[in-house]
Amino acid sequence: MAIVRPFKAIRPDKKYADKVISLPYDVMNREEAAYMADGNPYSFLHICRAEIDMPEQKNPYEKSVHERAKQNIIQNIEDGVFVVEEKPVMYLYKQVMNGRTQVGIVGCVSVDDYQNNVIKKHEFTRVEKEIDRINHFDICDANTEPVFLTYRDNKKIRSIVEGWISSHEILFDITTEDGIQHTLWTVDDDSVIKNLSELFGEIPALYIADGHHRSASACKVGLKRREENPNYTGEEEFNFFMAVIFPDNDLRIFDYNRVVKDLYGNTAEEFLKKVETAGFEINEKGSDVFAPTGKHIFGMFLNDKWYELQAKPEIIPDHVIDSLDVSILQNNVLKPILGIEDPRTDKRIDFVGGIRGLKELERRVKTDMQVAFAVYPVEIADLLAVSDNDMVMPPKSTWFEPKLGSGLFIHKL
């Protein structure tokens, strides 16, 4: 059963919170981070992307970058930009995007739960990205950004959350430049914290929605600290890492679309014929953007035209992974017809998050690509089913919005 506990957070002082909050470290490059933080010395990008405070040639994976991040945390505490909670607390974190609301509980989860698969995964991680976050967390002596977890909705937990929100003062209420509203409440009542922890203790599993590298890295830092402290009791903070935990019913997964550089030697006519032969019914839609209307329906943009591709029943397997639309597209079009053997490494394919809209697919095809595929979004139920079966999603299957704000809380190890 899941362990969720309070922690003595480092967080922004109220008067600085709207200046500190930033996007997560992994949704931008160095140049974008520098632009976003320009003129704002309080931006959390000076911590999660500390290379922006160093010479331009600085490798963001170098340990000196993380040393700079550590110094920036210390300086912010000394300057009063950050404060340290007097006691372990939880938080409630509400995000509103385009009228849709999701409310999560901020607390710490267990390294052992990650190890024992109580915290379930659905993605592979890359070693170099893990090492980077291991160094960052270890040198900073803190989880600087939370992991995004979900769980199957629980009426008792939801009742406590809604009750607290309706009767307690807001800590932060920030609307960022992208239009996302971030609202935070401090849960400092020991009896309520105990009740929430006990209710999570009855939940069989938590699921990583976003943040597989942060989770894996936080776990490995915890294990490293255990080796360095052989008399550890299990209660030390390094045995836990920070997460925001949302009920599954609150969440929405956006589409994650594909663009390919060429037709692998085929003419457009040959390619369309091969797609049809591969098991798709093709309907030409013309110049108007076509968005998939349901599972196993794809949009395709080719030669300034949109097409609807409907997968026929015979190519839809009864398998939790292979029946996903991203798998159907990979196994029947991208690999056999376009020669994309491994989408993780092939330079001829790129991925476009659905938040950018389908017009972005048109733009890419008109600039540096030749064909685009719009994919119906994976559903939360699919993600949970894959995780429950200890399987791994195909690469670039899920895109969650809104992203968690970084800088609202830090967990010191």
mmCIF file of C-alpha atoms in Angstrom, residues 21-386:
data_model
loop_
_atom_site.group_PDB
_atom_site.id
_atom_site.type_symbol
_atom_site.label_atom_id
_atom_site.label_comp_id
_atom_site.label_asym_id
_atom_site.label_seq_id
_atom_site.Cartn_x
_atom_site.Cartn_y
_atom_site.Cartn_z
ATOM 1 C CA ILE A 21 7.198 29.886 -10.382
ATOM 2 C CA SER A 22 8.493 28.501 -13.678
ATOM 3 C CA LEU A 23 7.867 25.696 -16.122
ATOM 4 C CA PRO A 24 9.644 22.377 -15.401
ATOM 5 C CA TYR A 25 13.293 22.036 -16.373
ATOM 6 C CA ASP A 26 12.691 19.496 -19.143
ATOM 7 C CA VAL A 27 10.238 21.379 -21.393
ATOM 8 C CA MET A 28 12.756 23.894 -22.739
ATOM 9 C CA ASN A 29 16.329 24.264 -23.943
ATOM 10 C CA ARG A 30 18.988 26.582 -22.501
ATOM 11 C CA GLU A 31 18.168 29.476 -24.812
ATOM 12 C CA GLU A 32 14.460 29.300 -24.024
ATOM 13 C CA ALA A 33 15.168 29.099 -20.287
ATOM 14 C CA ALA A 34 17.469 32.126 -20.449
ATOM 15 C CA TYR A 35 14.815 34.099 -22.330
ATOM 16 C CA MET A 36 12.076 33.131 -19.848
ATOM 17 C CA ALA A 37 14.206 34.133 -16.837
ATOM 18 C CA ASP A 38 15.609 37.313 -18.372
ATOM 19 C CA GLY A 39 15.126 40.242 -16.015
ATOM 20 C CA ASN A 40 13.722 38.024 -13.243
ATOM 21 C CA PRO A 41 16.388 37.070 -10.666
ATOM 22 C CA TYR A 42 13.774 35.146 -8.656
ATOM 23 C CA SER A 43 12.747 32.715 -11.421
ATOM 24 C CA PHE A 44 13.169 29.084 -10.410
ATOM 25 C CA LEU A 45 14.914 28.539 -13.729
ATOM 26 C CA HIS A 46 18.016 29.893 -11.975
ATOM 27 C CA ILE A 47 17.844 26.666 -9.939
ATOM 28 C CA CYS A 48 16.379 23.980 -12.198
ATOM 29 C CA ARG A 49 18.316 25.320 -15.223
ATOM 30 C CA ALA A 50 21.234 26.985 -13.445
ATOM 31 C CA GLU A 51 23.396 26.859 -16.582
ATOM 32 C CA ILE A 52 21.639 30.086 -17.614
ATOM 33 C CA ASP A 53 23.728 31.854 -14.939
ATOM 34 C CA MET A 54 26.968 30.490 -16.378
ATOM 35 C CA PRO A 55 28.986 30.924 -19.591
ATOM 36 C CA GLU A 56 27.058 29.898 -22.711
ATOM 37 C CA GLN A 57 29.351 27.007 -23.553
ATOM 38 C CA LYS A 58 28.669 25.398 -20.150
ATOM 39 C CA ASN A 59 27.434 21.810 -20.497
ATOM 40 C CA PRO A 60 24.121 21.630 -18.571
ATOM 41 C CA TYR A 61 25.096 18.155 -17.325
ATOM 42 C CA GLU A 62 28.317 19.344 -15.634
ATOM 43 C CA LYS A 63 28.364 19.104 -11.850
ATOM 44 C CA SER A 64 29.368 22.753 -11.587
ATOM 45 C CA VAL A 65 25.915 23.647 -12.929
ATOM 46 C CA HIS A 66 24.305 21.834 -10.010
ATOM 47 C CA GLU A 67 26.719 23.465 -7.566
ATOM 48 C CA ARG A 68 25.471 26.798 -8.883
ATOM 49 C CA ALA A 69 21.872 25.633 -8.369
ATOM 50 C CA LYS A 70 22.695 24.714 -4.765
ATOM 51 C CA GLN A 71 24.187 28.152 -4.125
ATOM 52 C CA ASN A 72 21.128 29.801 -5.652
ATOM 53 C CA ILE A 73 18.862 27.872 -3.248
ATOM 54 C CA ILE A 74 20.992 28.905 -0.268
ATOM 55 C CA GLN A 75 21.058 32.524 -1.433
ATOM 56 C CA ASN A 76 17.278 32.611 -1.852
ATOM 57 C CA ILE A 77 16.803 31.332 1.694
ATOM 58 C CA GLU A 78 19.262 33.890 3.058
ATOM 59 C CA ASP A 79 17.543 36.690 1.132
ATOM 60 C CA GLY A 80 14.085 35.693 2.337
ATOM 61 C CA VAL A 81 12.839 34.758 -1.130
ATOM 62 C CA PHE A 82 12.369 31.215 0.179
ATOM 63 C CA VAL A 83 11.078 30.284 3.616
ATOM 64 C CA VAL A 84 11.256 26.954 5.442
ATOM 65 C CA GLU A 85 8.065 25.530 6.926
ATOM 66 C CA GLU A 86 8.184 25.252 10.707
ATOM 67 C CA LYS A 87 6.709 21.730 10.682
ATOM 68 C CA PRO A 88 6.002 18.954 8.159
ATOM 69 C CA VAL A 89 2.907 19.766 6.109
ATOM 70 C CA MET A 90 1.080 18.703 2.977
ATOM 71 C CA TYR A 91 -0.329 21.040 0.356
ATOM 72 C CA LEU A 92 -3.332 21.024 -1.950
ATOM 73 C CA TYR A 93 -2.433 22.198 -5.428
ATOM 74 C CA LYS A 94 -5.182 23.246 -7.856
ATOM 75 C CA GLN A 95 -4.520 23.963 -11.506
ATOM 76 C CA VAL A 96 -7.072 25.430 -13.898
ATOM 77 C CA MET A 97 -6.509 25.345 -17.655
ATOM 78 C CA ASN A 98 -9.164 26.421 -20.158
ATOM 79 C CA GLY A 99 -11.837 25.953 -17.523
ATOM 80 C CA ARG A 100 -10.716 22.424 -16.571
ATOM 81 C CA THR A 101 -9.608 21.873 -12.961
ATOM 82 C CA GLN A 102 -7.308 19.299 -11.392
ATOM 83 C CA VAL A 103 -6.468 19.199 -7.692
ATOM 84 C CA GLY A 104 -3.519 17.232 -6.317
ATOM 85 C CA ILE A 105 -2.040 16.505 -2.915
ATOM 86 C CA VAL A 106 1.587 17.495 -2.424
ATOM 87 C CA GLY A 107 3.559 15.207 -0.142
ATOM 88 C CA CYS A 108 6.456 12.798 -0.104
ATOM 89 C CA VAL A 109 6.330 9.222 -1.372
ATOM 90 C CA SER A 110 8.608 6.320 -0.594
ATOM 91 C CA VAL A 111 11.786 5.157 -2.293
ATOM 92 C CA ASP A 112 10.819 1.632 -1.215
ATOM 93 C CA ASP A 113 7.414 1.969 -2.881
ATOM 94 C CA TYR A 114 9.226 2.918 -6.096
ATOM 95 C CA GLN A 115 11.542 -0.073 -5.717
ATOM 96 C CA ASN A 116 8.700 -2.471 -4.936
ATOM 97 C CA ASN A 117 6.454 -1.263 -7.772
ATOM 98 C CA VAL A 118 3.803 0.220 -5.521
ATOM 99 C CA ILE A 119 4.646 3.323 -7.559
ATOM 100 C CA LYS A 120 4.078 2.015 -11.077
ATOM 101 C CA LYS A 121 5.864 3.099 -14.238
ATOM 102 C CA HIS A 122 4.936 3.117 -17.922
ATOM 103 C CA GLU A 123 8.103 4.480 -19.591
ATOM 104 C CA PHE A 124 11.744 3.577 -19.995
ATOM 105 C CA THR A 125 14.307 6.135 -18.820
ATOM 106 C CA ARG A 126 17.543 7.276 -20.439
ATOM 107 C CA VAL A 127 20.742 6.833 -18.451
ATOM 108 C CA GLU A 128 22.238 10.254 -19.248
ATOM 109 C CA LYS A 129 19.072 12.044 -18.109
ATOM 110 C CA GLU A 130 18.969 9.976 -14.918
ATOM 111 C CA ILE A 131 22.597 10.809 -14.125
ATOM 112 C CA ASP A 132 21.902 14.502 -14.634
ATOM 113 C CA ARG A 133 19.014 14.540 -12.131
ATOM 114 C CA ILE A 134 20.919 12.270 -9.710
ATOM 115 C CA ASN A 135 23.723 14.826 -9.649
ATOM 116 C CA HIS A 136 21.251 17.694 -9.368
ATOM 117 C CA PHE A 137 19.300 16.237 -6.434
ATOM 118 C CA ASP A 138 22.409 14.949 -4.670
ATOM 119 C CA ILE A 139 24.435 18.151 -4.965
ATOM 120 C CA CYS A 140 21.464 20.388 -4.125
ATOM 121 C CA ASP A 141 20.610 18.025 -1.245
ATOM 122 C CA ALA A 142 16.989 18.388 -2.319
ATOM 123 C CA ASN A 143 14.252 17.235 -4.665
ATOM 124 C CA THR A 144 13.857 20.561 -6.431
ATOM 125 C CA GLU A 145 10.879 19.573 -8.592
ATOM 126 C CA PRO A 146 8.021 17.175 -7.833
ATOM 127 C CA VAL A 147 7.001 14.038 -9.677
ATOM 128 C CA PHE A 148 3.495 14.000 -11.205
ATOM 129 C CA LEU A 149 1.599 10.953 -9.893
ATOM 130 C CA THR A 150 -1.976 9.742 -10.190
ATOM 131 C CA TYR A 151 -4.233 7.254 -8.405
ATOM 132 C CA ARG A 152 -7.695 5.838 -8.912
ATOM 133 C CA ASP A 153 -10.122 8.413 -7.588
ATOM 134 C CA ASN A 154 -11.106 7.931 -3.954
ATOM 135 C CA LYS A 155 -14.302 9.504 -2.571
ATOM 136 C CA LYS A 156 -12.956 9.829 0.977
ATOM 137 C CA ILE A 157 -9.794 11.600 -0.152
ATOM 138 C CA ARG A 158 -11.765 13.856 -2.486
ATOM 139 C CA SER A 159 -14.142 14.769 0.335
ATOM 140 C CA ILE A 160 -11.259 15.822 2.610
ATOM 141 C CA VAL A 161 -9.659 17.844 -0.201
ATOM 142 C CA GLU A 162 -12.863 19.650 -1.117
ATOM 143 C CA GLY A 163 -13.653 20.325 2.526
ATOM 144 C CA TRP A 164 -10.246 21.863 3.200
ATOM 145 C CA ILE A 165 -10.361 24.044 0.091
ATOM 146 C CA SER A 166 -13.781 25.387 0.964
ATOM 147 C CA SER A 167 -12.840 26.355 4.514
ATOM 148 C CA HIS A 168 -9.193 27.443 4.526
ATOM 149 C CA GLU A 169 -7.145 30.381 3.367
ATOM 150 C CA ILE A 170 -5.263 30.238 0.093
ATOM 151 C CA LEU A 171 -1.458 30.343 0.337
ATOM 152 C CA PHE A 172 -0.725 31.243 -3.317
ATOM 153 C CA ASP A 173 -2.998 32.088 -6.236
ATOM 154 C CA ILE A 174 -0.982 32.698 -9.393
ATOM 155 C CA THR A 175 -1.938 32.894 -13.045
ATOM 156 C CA THR A 176 1.124 32.412 -15.222
ATOM 157 C CA GLU A 177 1.760 33.887 -18.670
ATOM 158 C CA ASP A 178 0.410 30.760 -20.360
ATOM 159 C CA GLY A 179 -2.972 31.333 -18.714
ATOM 160 C CA ILE A 180 -2.692 28.482 -16.193
ATOM 161 C CA GLN A 181 -4.007 29.231 -12.693
ATOM 162 C CA HIS A 182 -1.985 27.715 -9.845
ATOM 163 C CA THR A 183 -3.591 27.804 -6.387
ATOM 164 C CA LEU A 184 -2.030 26.351 -3.242
ATOM 165 C CA TRP A 185 -3.355 25.617 0.250
ATOM 166 C CA THR A 186 -1.234 24.496 3.206
ATOM 167 C CA VAL A 187 -2.579 21.448 5.068
ATOM 168 C CA ASP A 188 -1.077 21.875 8.544
ATOM 169 C CA ASP A 189 -3.656 20.074 10.712
ATOM 170 C CA ASP A 190 -1.960 16.946 12.042
ATOM 171 C CA SER A 191 -5.217 14.992 12.250
ATOM 172 C CA VAL A 192 -6.102 15.763 8.617
ATOM 173 C CA ILE A 193 -2.581 14.855 7.492
ATOM 174 C CA LYS A 194 -2.835 11.574 9.418
ATOM 175 C CA ASN A 195 -6.205 10.829 7.845
ATOM 176 C CA LEU A 196 -4.898 11.454 4.325
ATOM 177 C CA SER A 197 -1.816 9.313 4.961
ATOM 178 C CA GLU A 198 -3.994 6.476 6.276
ATOM 179 C CA LEU A 199 -6.324 6.665 3.276
ATOM 180 C CA PHE A 200 -3.384 6.499 0.874
ATOM 181 C CA GLY A 201 -2.194 3.546 2.941
ATOM 182 C CA GLU A 202 -5.308 1.712 1.753
ATOM 183 C CA ILE A 203 -4.564 2.440 -1.924
ATOM 184 C CA PRO A 204 -2.725 -0.420 -3.649
ATOM 185 C CA ALA A 205 -0.811 1.667 -6.198
ATOM 186 C CA LEU A 206 0.272 5.101 -7.327
ATOM 187 C CA TYR A 207 1.111 5.692 -10.985
ATOM 188 C CA ILE A 208 3.729 7.943 -12.566
ATOM 189 C CA ALA A 209 1.949 10.213 -15.014
ATOM 190 C CA ASP A 210 4.913 12.469 -15.773
ATOM 191 C CA GLY A 211 8.426 12.537 -14.322
ATOM 192 C CA HIS A 212 9.924 9.076 -14.819
ATOM 193 C CA HIS A 213 13.471 10.445 -14.837
ATOM 194 C CA ARG A 214 12.888 12.489 -11.686
ATOM 195 C CA SER A 215 11.415 9.434 -9.947
ATOM 196 C CA ALA A 216 14.227 7.101 -10.945
ATOM 197 C CA SER A 217 16.867 9.683 -10.028
ATOM 198 C CA ALA A 218 15.292 10.496 -6.664
ATOM 199 C CA CYS A 219 15.171 6.791 -5.848
ATOM 200 C CA LYS A 220 18.828 6.303 -6.771
ATOM 201 C CA VAL A 221 19.887 9.280 -4.679
ATOM 202 C CA GLY A 222 17.999 7.730 -1.763
ATOM 203 C CA LEU A 223 19.779 4.405 -2.260
ATOM 204 C CA LYS A 224 23.121 6.216 -2.528
ATOM 205 C CA ARG A 225 22.468 7.999 0.768
ATOM 206 C CA ARG A 226 21.593 4.668 2.393
ATOM 207 C CA GLU A 227 24.974 3.270 1.347
ATOM 208 C CA GLU A 228 26.661 6.350 2.775
ATOM 209 C CA ASN A 229 24.659 6.016 6.009
ATOM 210 C CA PRO A 230 24.552 2.260 6.790
ATOM 211 C CA ASN A 231 22.826 2.900 10.122
ATOM 212 C CA TYR A 232 19.880 4.658 8.504
ATOM 213 C CA THR A 233 16.497 4.053 10.146
ATOM 214 C CA GLY A 234 14.250 4.507 7.096
ATOM 215 C CA GLU A 235 12.761 7.728 8.479
ATOM 216 C CA GLU A 236 15.410 10.056 7.061
ATOM 217 C CA GLU A 237 14.163 12.420 4.374
ATOM 218 C CA PHE A 238 16.383 10.841 1.716
ATOM 219 C CA ASN A 239 14.128 7.767 1.909
ATOM 220 C CA PHE A 240 11.331 9.821 0.354
ATOM 221 C CA PHE A 241 10.819 12.092 -2.641
ATOM 222 C CA MET A 242 8.385 14.853 -3.461
ATOM 223 C CA ALA A 243 5.261 14.330 -5.582
ATOM 224 C CA VAL A 244 1.967 15.931 -6.558
ATOM 225 C CA ILE A 245 -0.691 13.218 -6.580
ATOM 226 C CA PHE A 246 -3.856 13.773 -8.639
ATOM 227 C CA PRO A 247 -6.963 11.575 -8.894
ATOM 228 C CA ASP A 248 -7.208 9.980 -12.335
ATOM 229 C CA ASN A 249 -10.639 11.472 -13.023
ATOM 230 C CA ASP A 250 -9.161 14.998 -12.921
ATOM 231 C CA LEU A 251 -6.525 14.382 -15.566
ATOM 232 C CA ARG A 252 -6.481 14.735 -19.322
ATOM 233 C CA ILE A 253 -3.888 13.296 -21.672
ATOM 234 C CA PHE A 254 -3.300 15.238 -24.877
ATOM 235 C CA ASP A 255 -2.425 13.716 -28.217
ATOM 236 C CA TYR A 256 1.230 13.188 -29.099
ATOM 237 C CA ASN A 257 1.560 13.438 -32.859
ATOM 238 C CA ARG A 258 4.192 12.351 -35.372
ATOM 239 C CA VAL A 259 5.905 14.022 -38.329
ATOM 240 C CA VAL A 260 8.229 12.174 -40.730
ATOM 241 C CA LYS A 261 10.895 13.708 -42.953
ATOM 242 C CA ASP A 262 10.319 11.674 -46.134
ATOM 243 C CA LEU A 263 8.237 8.865 -47.646
ATOM 244 C CA TYR A 264 11.131 6.369 -47.648
ATOM 245 C CA GLY A 265 11.456 6.366 -51.447
ATOM 246 C CA ASN A 266 7.724 6.181 -52.159
ATOM 247 C CA THR A 267 5.753 8.643 -54.209
ATOM 248 C CA ALA A 268 2.666 10.049 -52.502
ATOM 249 C CA GLU A 269 0.469 7.760 -54.611
ATOM 250 C CA GLU A 270 2.536 4.682 -53.774
ATOM 251 C CA PHE A 271 2.515 5.587 -50.098
ATOM 252 C CA LEU A 272 -1.281 6.000 -49.980
ATOM 253 C CA LYS A 273 -1.737 2.658 -51.711
ATOM 254 C CA LYS A 274 0.576 0.917 -49.226
ATOM 255 C CA VAL A 275 -1.266 2.470 -46.271
ATOM 256 C CA GLU A 276 -4.556 1.204 -47.671
ATOM 257 C CA THR A 277 -3.110 -2.262 -48.235
ATOM 258 C CA ALA A 278 -1.746 -2.241 -44.664
ATOM 259 C CA GLY A 279 -5.296 -2.199 -43.299
ATOM 260 C CA PHE A 280 -6.615 1.370 -43.313
ATOM 261 C CA GLU A 281 -9.697 2.841 -44.900
ATOM 262 C CA ILE A 282 -8.649 6.198 -46.371
ATOM 263 C CA ASN A 283 -10.959 9.178 -46.814
ATOM 264 C CA GLU A 284 -9.676 12.419 -48.343
ATOM 265 C CA LYS A 285 -10.750 15.448 -46.261
ATOM 266 C CA GLY A 286 -9.244 18.308 -48.252
ATOM 267 C CA SER A 287 -7.543 21.396 -46.846
ATOM 268 C CA ASP A 288 -9.492 21.658 -43.576
ATOM 269 C CA VAL A 289 -7.696 20.296 -40.512
ATOM 270 C CA PHE A 290 -8.935 16.826 -39.596
ATOM 271 C CA ALA A 291 -8.740 15.809 -35.931
ATOM 272 C CA PRO A 292 -9.237 12.142 -35.051
ATOM 273 C CA THR A 293 -12.733 11.624 -33.637
ATOM 274 C CA GLY A 294 -12.098 8.423 -31.698
ATOM 275 C CA LYS A 295 -9.823 5.467 -31.080
ATOM 276 C CA HIS A 296 -8.239 3.816 -34.114
ATOM 277 C CA ILE A 297 -8.901 6.875 -36.295
ATOM 278 C CA PHE A 298 -5.935 8.938 -37.494
ATOM 279 C CA GLY A 299 -5.486 12.239 -39.267
ATOM 280 C CA MET A 300 -2.792 12.447 -41.946
ATOM 281 C CA PHE A 301 -1.482 15.578 -43.675
ATOM 282 C CA LEU A 302 0.249 14.975 -47.007
ATOM 283 C CA ASN A 303 0.699 17.214 -50.072
ATOM 284 C CA ASP A 304 -1.436 19.994 -48.565
ATOM 285 C CA LYS A 305 -4.359 17.636 -47.949
ATOM 286 C CA TRP A 306 -5.786 16.029 -44.848
ATOM 287 C CA TYR A 307 -6.854 12.402 -44.848
ATOM 288 C CA GLU A 308 -8.822 10.293 -42.385
ATOM 289 C CA LEU A 309 -7.272 6.869 -41.757
ATOM 290 C CA GLN A 310 -9.585 4.330 -40.134
ATOM 291 C CA ALA A 311 -7.824 1.194 -38.878
ATOM 292 C CA LYS A 312 -9.710 -1.935 -39.910
ATOM 293 C CA PRO A 313 -10.585 -4.491 -37.186
ATOM 294 C CA GLU A 314 -8.091 -7.035 -38.486
ATOM 295 C CA ILE A 315 -5.106 -4.839 -37.566
ATOM 296 C CA ILE A 316 -6.374 -4.001 -34.063
ATOM 297 C CA PRO A 317 -4.953 -6.711 -31.782
ATOM 298 C CA ASP A 318 -6.410 -7.727 -28.439
ATOM 299 C CA HIS A 319 -3.357 -6.613 -26.493
ATOM 300 C CA VAL A 320 -2.937 -3.840 -23.933
ATOM 301 C CA ILE A 321 0.069 -2.287 -25.744
ATOM 302 C CA ASP A 322 -0.392 -3.266 -29.380
ATOM 303 C CA SER A 323 -3.986 -2.004 -29.423
ATOM 304 C CA LEU A 324 -2.886 1.547 -28.557
ATOM 305 C CA ASP A 325 -3.173 3.882 -31.538
ATOM 306 C CA VAL A 326 0.495 4.879 -31.273
ATOM 307 C CA SER A 327 1.348 1.162 -31.599
ATOM 308 C CA ILE A 328 -1.042 0.566 -34.502
ATOM 309 C CA LEU A 329 0.537 3.482 -36.368
ATOM 310 C CA GLN A 330 4.081 2.325 -35.583
ATOM 311 C CA ASN A 331 3.512 -1.341 -36.398
ATOM 312 C CA ASN A 332 1.517 -0.875 -39.604
ATOM 313 C CA VAL A 333 2.780 2.375 -41.147
ATOM 314 C CA LEU A 334 5.854 3.933 -39.590
ATOM 315 C CA LYS A 335 7.970 0.777 -39.436
ATOM 316 C CA PRO A 336 6.949 -1.340 -42.462
ATOM 317 C CA ILE A 337 6.209 1.484 -44.921
ATOM 318 C CA LEU A 338 8.338 4.417 -43.752
ATOM 319 C CA GLY A 339 11.263 2.440 -42.322
ATOM 320 C CA ILE A 340 11.116 3.910 -38.804
ATOM 321 C CA GLU A 341 12.527 0.937 -36.912
ATOM 322 C CA ASP A 342 13.142 2.666 -33.581
ATOM 323 C CA PRO A 343 11.275 5.941 -33.051
ATOM 324 C CA ARG A 344 13.443 6.667 -29.993
ATOM 325 C CA THR A 345 16.571 7.052 -32.091
ATOM 326 C CA ASP A 346 15.534 7.581 -35.736
ATOM 327 C CA LYS A 347 16.336 11.147 -36.828
ATOM 328 C CA ARG A 348 13.705 11.064 -39.586
ATOM 329 C CA ILE A 349 10.811 11.227 -37.115
ATOM 330 C CA ASP A 350 9.837 13.974 -34.693
ATOM 331 C CA PHE A 351 7.033 14.306 -32.141
ATOM 332 C CA VAL A 352 4.659 17.222 -31.618
ATOM 333 C CA GLY A 353 2.689 17.606 -28.397
ATOM 334 C CA GLY A 354 -1.009 18.129 -28.961
ATOM 335 C CA ILE A 355 -0.965 21.331 -26.959
ATOM 336 C CA ARG A 356 0.633 22.941 -30.038
ATOM 337 C CA GLY A 357 -2.419 22.164 -32.192
ATOM 338 C CA LEU A 358 -2.763 20.426 -35.536
ATOM 339 C CA LYS A 359 -1.791 23.562 -37.449
ATOM 340 C CA GLU A 360 1.712 22.907 -36.120
ATOM 341 C CA LEU A 361 1.677 19.621 -38.042
ATOM 342 C CA GLU A 362 0.832 21.512 -41.225
ATOM 343 C CA ARG A 363 3.633 23.989 -40.538
ATOM 344 C CA ARG A 364 6.186 21.217 -40.054
ATOM 345 C CA VAL A 365 5.178 19.450 -43.264
ATOM 346 C CA LYS A 366 5.461 22.720 -45.167
ATOM 347 C CA THR A 367 8.932 23.422 -43.749
ATOM 348 C CA ASP A 368 11.079 20.416 -42.814
ATOM 349 C CA MET A 369 8.886 17.289 -42.978
ATOM 350 C CA GLN A 370 6.814 15.489 -45.626
ATOM 351 C CA VAL A 371 3.966 13.744 -43.806
ATOM 352 C CA ALA A 372 2.238 14.196 -40.451
ATOM 353 C CA PHE A 373 0.008 11.925 -38.394
ATOM 354 C CA ALA A 374 -2.508 13.138 -35.804
ATOM 355 C CA VAL A 375 -3.190 10.484 -33.173
ATOM 356 C CA TYR A 376 -6.206 10.194 -30.892
ATOM 357 C CA PRO A 377 -5.048 10.740 -27.287
ATOM 358 C CA VAL A 378 -4.244 7.818 -25.021
ATOM 359 C CA GLU A 379 -6.771 7.596 -22.184
ATOM 360 C CA ILE A 380 -5.914 7.505 -18.494
ATOM 361 C CA ALA A 381 -7.467 4.035 -18.310
ATOM 362 C CA ASP A 382 -4.967 2.856 -20.942
ATOM 363 C CA LEU A 383 -2.049 4.234 -18.932
ATOM 364 C CA LEU A 384 -3.245 2.520 -15.741
ATOM 365 C CA ALA A 385 -3.802 -0.774 -17.563
ATOM 366 C CA VAL A 386 -0.300 -0.707 -19.064
#
